[in-house]
Amino acid sequence: DTMNVIDILAITPFFVEAALAGLEIPGLAVFRVVRLVRVFRLFKVSRGSIAVFSITLHRSAKPLYMLIFFTSIAMVLSSSLMYYAERGKYDEARGAWTRLSHYECRITVRTSAPTTVDANHSIASGNPDVPCRFDSQGDSEYEAYFICPYTFMRTDECDKIYEVSPFSSIPGTFWWCLVTMTTVGYGDVYPTQWVGKLVGMIVFMMGILVIALPITLIGSNFSNVYQKLVLDAEAPAKDEDGIEDVKTPESQQKVEK
């Protein structure tokens, strides 16, 4: 049996290392890789599970093709919409598409006592990753000017800060679209503009519909295959003539005698 051969290969490295424990043979450590053969022992103890899984996939070929087809179409359409909604404007200096990240506004900080502030001073802002940085000393010793980040334009004098858009191409947006449609949501790439967020909401709902329908058919096939396997296991055995071998109490006593 093939599974017996796998068992032999799995335990052989242990006995070889025990026999050659006192010897120094170059490259003997590589022989330990053979221990990975133990993983294949799982196929021996789970033949029924593998059979159910393989039969289910075979019967669910059409739903799987439908799942791949609809997912591909939805991914291309959604990625195209998100690309045009979040790519922003092209920056010649950076050589990349950039989108609005936040606003930097100048604020005045006043103190109750004379204070000398320099570039080493900073204050906390609403964004923990970008603190307020020192800009210049005020008109008196009681005030100083800082540049703070805001998600909205606090005054007309605020500057717009742009970042490189992660949605730089339609194929590059496939990753975000697939992660969103499967409801995984890593959070490494996300929209920041209201149009992009609206497209993201549509992709959420589209992913539920596109993926849930074929998965339901696959789950139904799995249930049918598993139920048939259980019924076959519980069915009485048959002899060579096709007659069911039903064990009665009298025949069981004869066998025991």
CSV table of C-alpha atoms in Angstrom, one decimal:
chain,number,residue,atom,x,y,z
A,1,ASP,CA,0.0,0.0,0.0
A,2,THR,CA,1.3,3.5,-0.8
A,3,MET,CA,0.3,4.8,2.6
A,4,ASN,CA,2.5,2.2,4.3
A,5,VAL,CA,5.5,3.4,2.2
A,6,ILE,CA,4.8,6.9,3.4
A,7,ASP,CA,4.8,5.7,7.0
A,8,ILE,CA,8.2,4.0,6.4
A,9,LEU,CA,9.7,7.1,4.9
A,10,ALA,CA,8.4,9.2,7.8
A,11,ILE,CA,10.0,7.2,10.6
A,12,THR,CA,13.3,6.3,8.7
A,13,PRO,CA,15.1,9.6,9.5
A,14,PHE,CA,14.7,9.0,13.2
A,15,PHE,CA,16.4,5.6,13.2
A,16,VAL,CA,19.1,6.7,10.8
A,17,GLU,CA,20.0,9.6,13.0
A,18,ALA,CA,19.9,7.3,16.1
A,19,ALA,CA,22.3,4.9,14.4
A,20,LEU,CA,24.7,7.5,13.2
A,21,ALA,CA,24.6,9.7,16.4
A,22,GLY,CA,28.3,9.4,17.1
A,23,LEU,CA,29.4,10.0,13.5
A,24,GLU,CA,30.0,13.3,11.8
A,25,ILE,CA,28.7,12.9,8.2
A,26,PRO,CA,28.5,16.1,6.1
A,27,GLY,CA,25.0,16.9,4.8
A,28,LEU,CA,23.3,14.6,7.3
A,29,ALA,CA,21.1,17.5,8.5
A,30,VAL,CA,19.6,17.6,5.0
A,31,PHE,CA,18.2,14.2,5.6
A,32,ARG,CA,15.9,15.6,8.3
A,33,VAL,CA,13.8,17.2,5.5
A,34,VAL,CA,12.5,13.7,4.8
A,35,ARG,CA,10.5,14.1,8.1
A,36,LEU,CA,8.1,16.3,6.2
A,37,VAL,CA,6.8,13.2,4.6
A,38,ARG,CA,4.8,12.8,7.9
A,39,VAL,CA,2.4,15.4,6.6
A,40,PHE,CA,1.2,12.9,3.9
A,41,ARG,CA,0.0,10.6,6.7
A,42,LEU,CA,-3.0,12.9,7.0
A,43,PHE,CA,-4.2,11.5,3.7
A,44,LYS,CA,-4.3,8.0,5.3
A,45,VAL,CA,-6.5,9.0,8.2
A,46,SER,CA,-8.8,11.3,6.2
A,47,ARG,CA,-9.5,9.3,3.0
A,48,GLY,CA,-13.3,9.9,3.4
A,49,SER,CA,-12.9,13.6,3.9
A,50,ILE,CA,-10.7,14.0,0.8
A,51,ALA,CA,-13.2,11.9,-1.2
A,52,VAL,CA,-16.1,14.1,-0.2
A,53,PHE,CA,-14.1,17.2,-1.0
A,54,SER,CA,-13.0,16.0,-4.4
A,55,ILE,CA,-16.5,14.8,-5.4
A,56,THR,CA,-18.0,18.1,-4.3
A,57,LEU,CA,-15.5,20.1,-6.4
A,58,HIS,CA,-16.2,17.8,-9.4
A,59,ARG,CA,-20.0,18.2,-9.1
A,60,SER,CA,-19.6,22.0,-8.5
A,61,ALA,CA,-17.5,22.7,-11.6
A,62,LYS,CA,-20.2,24.9,-13.2
A,63,PRO,CA,-20.8,26.9,-10.0
A,64,LEU,CA,-17.0,27.4,-9.7
A,65,TYR,CA,-16.7,28.6,-13.3
A,66,MET,CA,-19.7,30.9,-12.7
A,67,LEU,CA,-18.0,32.2,-9.5
A,68,ILE,CA,-14.7,32.9,-11.3
A,69,PHE,CA,-16.5,34.5,-14.3
A,70,PHE,CA,-18.8,36.9,-12.4
A,71,THR,CA,-16.0,37.8,-9.9
A,72,SER,CA,-13.7,38.7,-12.8
A,73,ILE,CA,-16.3,40.9,-14.5
A,74,ALA,CA,-17.2,42.6,-11.3
A,75,MET,CA,-13.6,43.1,-10.4
A,76,VAL,CA,-12.8,44.8,-13.8
A,77,LEU,CA,-15.8,47.1,-13.6
A,78,SER,CA,-15.3,48.0,-9.9
A,79,SER,CA,-11.6,48.6,-10.3
A,80,SER,CA,-12.2,50.9,-13.2
A,81,LEU,CA,-14.7,53.0,-11.3
A,82,MET,CA,-12.4,53.2,-8.2
A,83,TYR,CA,-9.4,54.1,-10.4
A,84,TYR,CA,-11.1,57.2,-11.8
A,85,ALA,CA,-12.6,58.1,-8.5
A,86,GLU,CA,-9.4,58.0,-6.4
A,87,ARG,CA,-6.5,58.5,-8.8
A,88,GLY,CA,-6.5,62.3,-8.2
A,89,LYS,CA,-4.2,64.4,-10.4
A,90,TYR,CA,-0.9,63.6,-12.1
A,91,ASP,CA,2.1,65.2,-10.4
A,92,GLU,CA,4.9,65.8,-12.9
A,93,ALA,CA,7.5,66.2,-10.2
A,94,ARG,CA,6.8,62.9,-8.6
A,95,GLY,CA,5.9,61.2,-11.8
A,96,ALA,CA,2.8,59.6,-10.2
A,97,TRP,CA,-0.9,60.1,-9.6
A,98,THR,CA,-1.6,62.0,-6.3
A,99,ARG,CA,-4.7,62.5,-4.3
A,100,LEU,CA,-5.7,65.0,-1.5
A,101,SER,CA,-4.4,63.7,1.9
A,102,HIS,CA,-5.2,66.5,4.3
A,103,TYR,CA,-4.9,70.3,4.9
A,104,GLU,CA,-2.2,72.1,6.8
A,105,CYS,CA,-3.4,75.2,8.6
A,106,ARG,CA,-1.5,77.9,10.5
A,107,ILE,CA,-2.7,78.3,14.1
A,108,THR,CA,-1.7,80.7,16.9
A,109,VAL,CA,-0.7,79.2,20.3
A,110,ARG,CA,-0.8,81.7,23.3
A,111,THR,CA,0.8,81.1,26.7
A,112,SER,CA,0.3,82.7,30.1
A,113,ALA,CA,4.0,83.3,30.5
A,114,PRO,CA,6.7,84.4,28.2
A,115,THR,CA,8.0,81.4,26.3
A,116,THR,CA,10.7,81.0,23.7
A,117,VAL,CA,9.7,78.3,21.1
A,118,ASP,CA,11.9,76.8,18.4
A,119,ALA,CA,11.8,74.1,15.8
A,120,ASN,CA,12.3,71.4,18.4
A,121,HIS,CA,8.8,72.1,19.9
A,122,SER,CA,5.7,70.3,18.7
A,123,ILE,CA,2.1,69.9,19.9
A,124,ALA,CA,-0.4,67.1,19.5
A,125,SER,CA,-3.0,67.3,16.8
A,126,GLY,CA,-6.0,65.3,15.8
A,127,ASN,CA,-3.8,63.1,13.6
A,128,PRO,CA,-1.4,61.1,15.9
A,129,ASP,CA,0.9,60.4,12.9
A,130,VAL,CA,1.3,64.0,12.0
A,131,PRO,CA,1.8,66.4,15.0
A,132,CYS,CA,1.7,70.1,14.8
A,133,ARG,CA,5.1,71.5,13.9
A,134,PHE,CA,6.6,74.9,14.8
A,135,ASP,CA,6.4,77.6,12.2
A,136,SER,CA,7.6,80.9,13.7
A,137,GLN,CA,7.6,83.0,16.8
A,138,GLY,CA,4.6,85.3,17.3
A,139,ASP,CA,4.6,89.0,17.5
A,140,SER,CA,5.2,88.7,21.3
A,141,GLU,CA,6.8,86.3,23.7
A,142,TYR,CA,3.3,85.0,24.7
A,143,GLU,CA,2.4,83.5,21.3
A,144,ALA,CA,3.8,81.3,18.6
A,145,TYR,CA,2.6,79.9,15.2
A,146,PHE,CA,2.3,76.2,14.4
A,147,ILE,CA,1.3,74.3,11.3
A,148,CYS,CA,-1.4,71.6,12.1
A,149,PRO,CA,-3.0,69.0,9.9
A,150,TYR,CA,-6.8,69.0,9.4
A,151,THR,CA,-9.1,66.8,7.5
A,152,PHE,CA,-11.1,69.9,6.4
A,153,MET,CA,-10.1,73.4,5.3
A,154,ARG,CA,-10.1,75.4,8.5
A,155,THR,CA,-9.4,78.7,6.9
A,156,ASP,CA,-8.9,79.9,3.3
A,157,GLU,CA,-5.2,80.1,4.0
A,158,CYS,CA,-4.8,76.3,4.5
A,159,ASP,CA,-2.5,74.5,2.2
A,160,LYS,CA,-3.6,71.2,0.4
A,161,ILE,CA,-1.3,68.3,1.0
A,162,TYR,CA,-1.2,65.5,-1.6
A,163,GLU,CA,-0.1,61.9,-1.3
A,164,VAL,CA,0.7,59.3,-3.9
A,165,SER,CA,-2.5,57.6,-4.8
A,166,PRO,CA,-2.5,53.8,-4.2
A,167,PHE,CA,-5.0,53.5,-7.1
A,168,SER,CA,-2.5,54.3,-9.7
A,169,SER,CA,-3.8,51.9,-12.4
A,170,ILE,CA,-6.8,49.7,-13.0
A,171,PRO,CA,-4.8,46.4,-12.7
A,172,GLY,CA,-3.2,47.8,-9.5
A,173,THR,CA,-6.7,48.3,-8.1
A,174,PHE,CA,-7.6,44.7,-8.6
A,175,TRP,CA,-6.1,43.9,-5.2
A,176,TRP,CA,-8.3,46.3,-3.3
A,177,CYS,CA,-11.4,45.2,-5.3
A,178,LEU,CA,-10.8,41.5,-4.6
A,179,VAL,CA,-10.1,42.0,-0.9
A,180,THR,CA,-13.2,44.2,-0.6
A,181,MET,CA,-15.5,41.8,-2.5
A,182,THR,CA,-14.5,38.8,-0.4
A,183,THR,CA,-15.1,41.0,2.8
A,184,VAL,CA,-11.5,40.4,4.0
A,185,GLY,CA,-10.7,44.1,4.2
A,186,TYR,CA,-6.9,44.3,5.1
A,187,GLY,CA,-7.1,48.1,5.3
A,188,ASP,CA,-3.8,48.7,3.6
A,189,VAL,CA,-5.5,50.4,0.7
A,190,TYR,CA,-8.7,52.4,1.1
A,191,PRO,CA,-10.6,55.3,-0.5
A,192,THR,CA,-10.5,58.8,1.0
A,193,GLN,CA,-12.7,60.8,-1.3
A,194,TRP,CA,-16.5,60.7,-1.1
A,195,VAL,CA,-16.9,59.4,-4.6
A,196,GLY,CA,-14.4,56.6,-3.8
A,197,LYS,CA,-16.3,55.7,-0.6
A,198,LEU,CA,-19.6,55.6,-2.6
A,199,VAL,CA,-18.0,53.1,-5.1
A,200,GLY,CA,-16.6,51.1,-2.1
A,201,MET,CA,-20.2,50.7,-0.7
A,202,ILE,CA,-21.4,49.5,-4.1
A,203,VAL,CA,-18.5,47.0,-4.2
A,204,PHE,CA,-19.4,45.7,-0.7
A,205,MET,CA,-23.0,44.8,-1.8
A,206,MET,CA,-21.8,43.5,-5.2
A,207,GLY,CA,-19.4,41.1,-3.5
A,208,ILE,CA,-22.1,39.7,-1.3
A,209,LEU,CA,-24.3,38.9,-4.3
A,210,VAL,CA,-21.7,37.7,-6.7
A,211,ILE,CA,-19.9,35.4,-4.3
A,212,ALA,CA,-22.8,34.2,-2.1
A,213,LEU,CA,-24.9,32.7,-4.9
A,214,PRO,CA,-22.3,30.2,-6.3
A,215,ILE,CA,-21.1,29.4,-2.8
A,216,THR,CA,-24.7,28.3,-1.8
A,217,LEU,CA,-24.7,25.8,-4.7
A,218,ILE,CA,-21.3,24.4,-3.7
A,219,GLY,CA,-22.5,24.1,-0.1
A,220,SER,CA,-25.6,22.2,-1.2
A,221,ASN,CA,-23.5,19.8,-3.3
A,222,PHE,CA,-21.3,19.2,-0.3
A,223,SER,CA,-24.3,18.4,1.9
A,224,ASN,CA,-25.7,15.9,-0.7
A,225,VAL,CA,-22.3,14.2,-1.1
A,226,TYR,CA,-21.7,13.9,2.6
A,227,GLN,CA,-25.3,12.6,3.2
A,228,LYS,CA,-24.8,9.9,0.5
A,229,LEU,CA,-21.5,8.9,2.1
A,230,VAL,CA,-23.1,8.5,5.5
A,231,LEU,CA,-26.0,6.4,4.0
A,232,ASP,CA,-23.6,4.2,2.2
A,233,ALA,CA,-21.6,3.6,5.3
A,234,GLU,CA,-24.7,2.6,7.3
A,235,ALA,CA,-26.1,0.4,4.5
A,236,PRO,CA,-25.9,-3.4,5.2
A,237,ALA,CA,-23.2,-5.3,3.3
A,238,LYS,CA,-24.1,-7.6,0.4
A,239,ASP,CA,-22.6,-10.9,-0.6
A,240,GLU,CA,-21.4,-12.0,-4.1
A,241,ASP,CA,-25.0,-12.7,-5.3
A,242,GLY,CA,-26.1,-9.1,-4.3
A,243,ILE,CA,-28.1,-10.3,-1.3
A,244,GLU,CA,-27.9,-8.2,1.8
A,245,ASP,CA,-26.1,-9.8,4.7
A,246,VAL,CA,-28.5,-9.1,7.6
A,247,LYS,CA,-27.1,-10.3,10.9
A,248,THR,CA,-29.9,-11.9,13.1
A,249,PRO,CA,-29.5,-12.8,16.7
A,250,GLU,CA,-29.4,-16.6,15.8
A,251,SER,CA,-26.7,-16.1,13.2
A,252,GLN,CA,-24.7,-14.0,15.6
A,253,GLN,CA,-24.8,-16.8,18.2
A,254,LYS,CA,-23.7,-19.3,15.6
A,255,VAL,CA,-20.7,-17.1,14.8
A,256,GLU,CA,-19.8,-16.8,18.4
A,257,LYS,CA,-19.9,-20.6,18.9
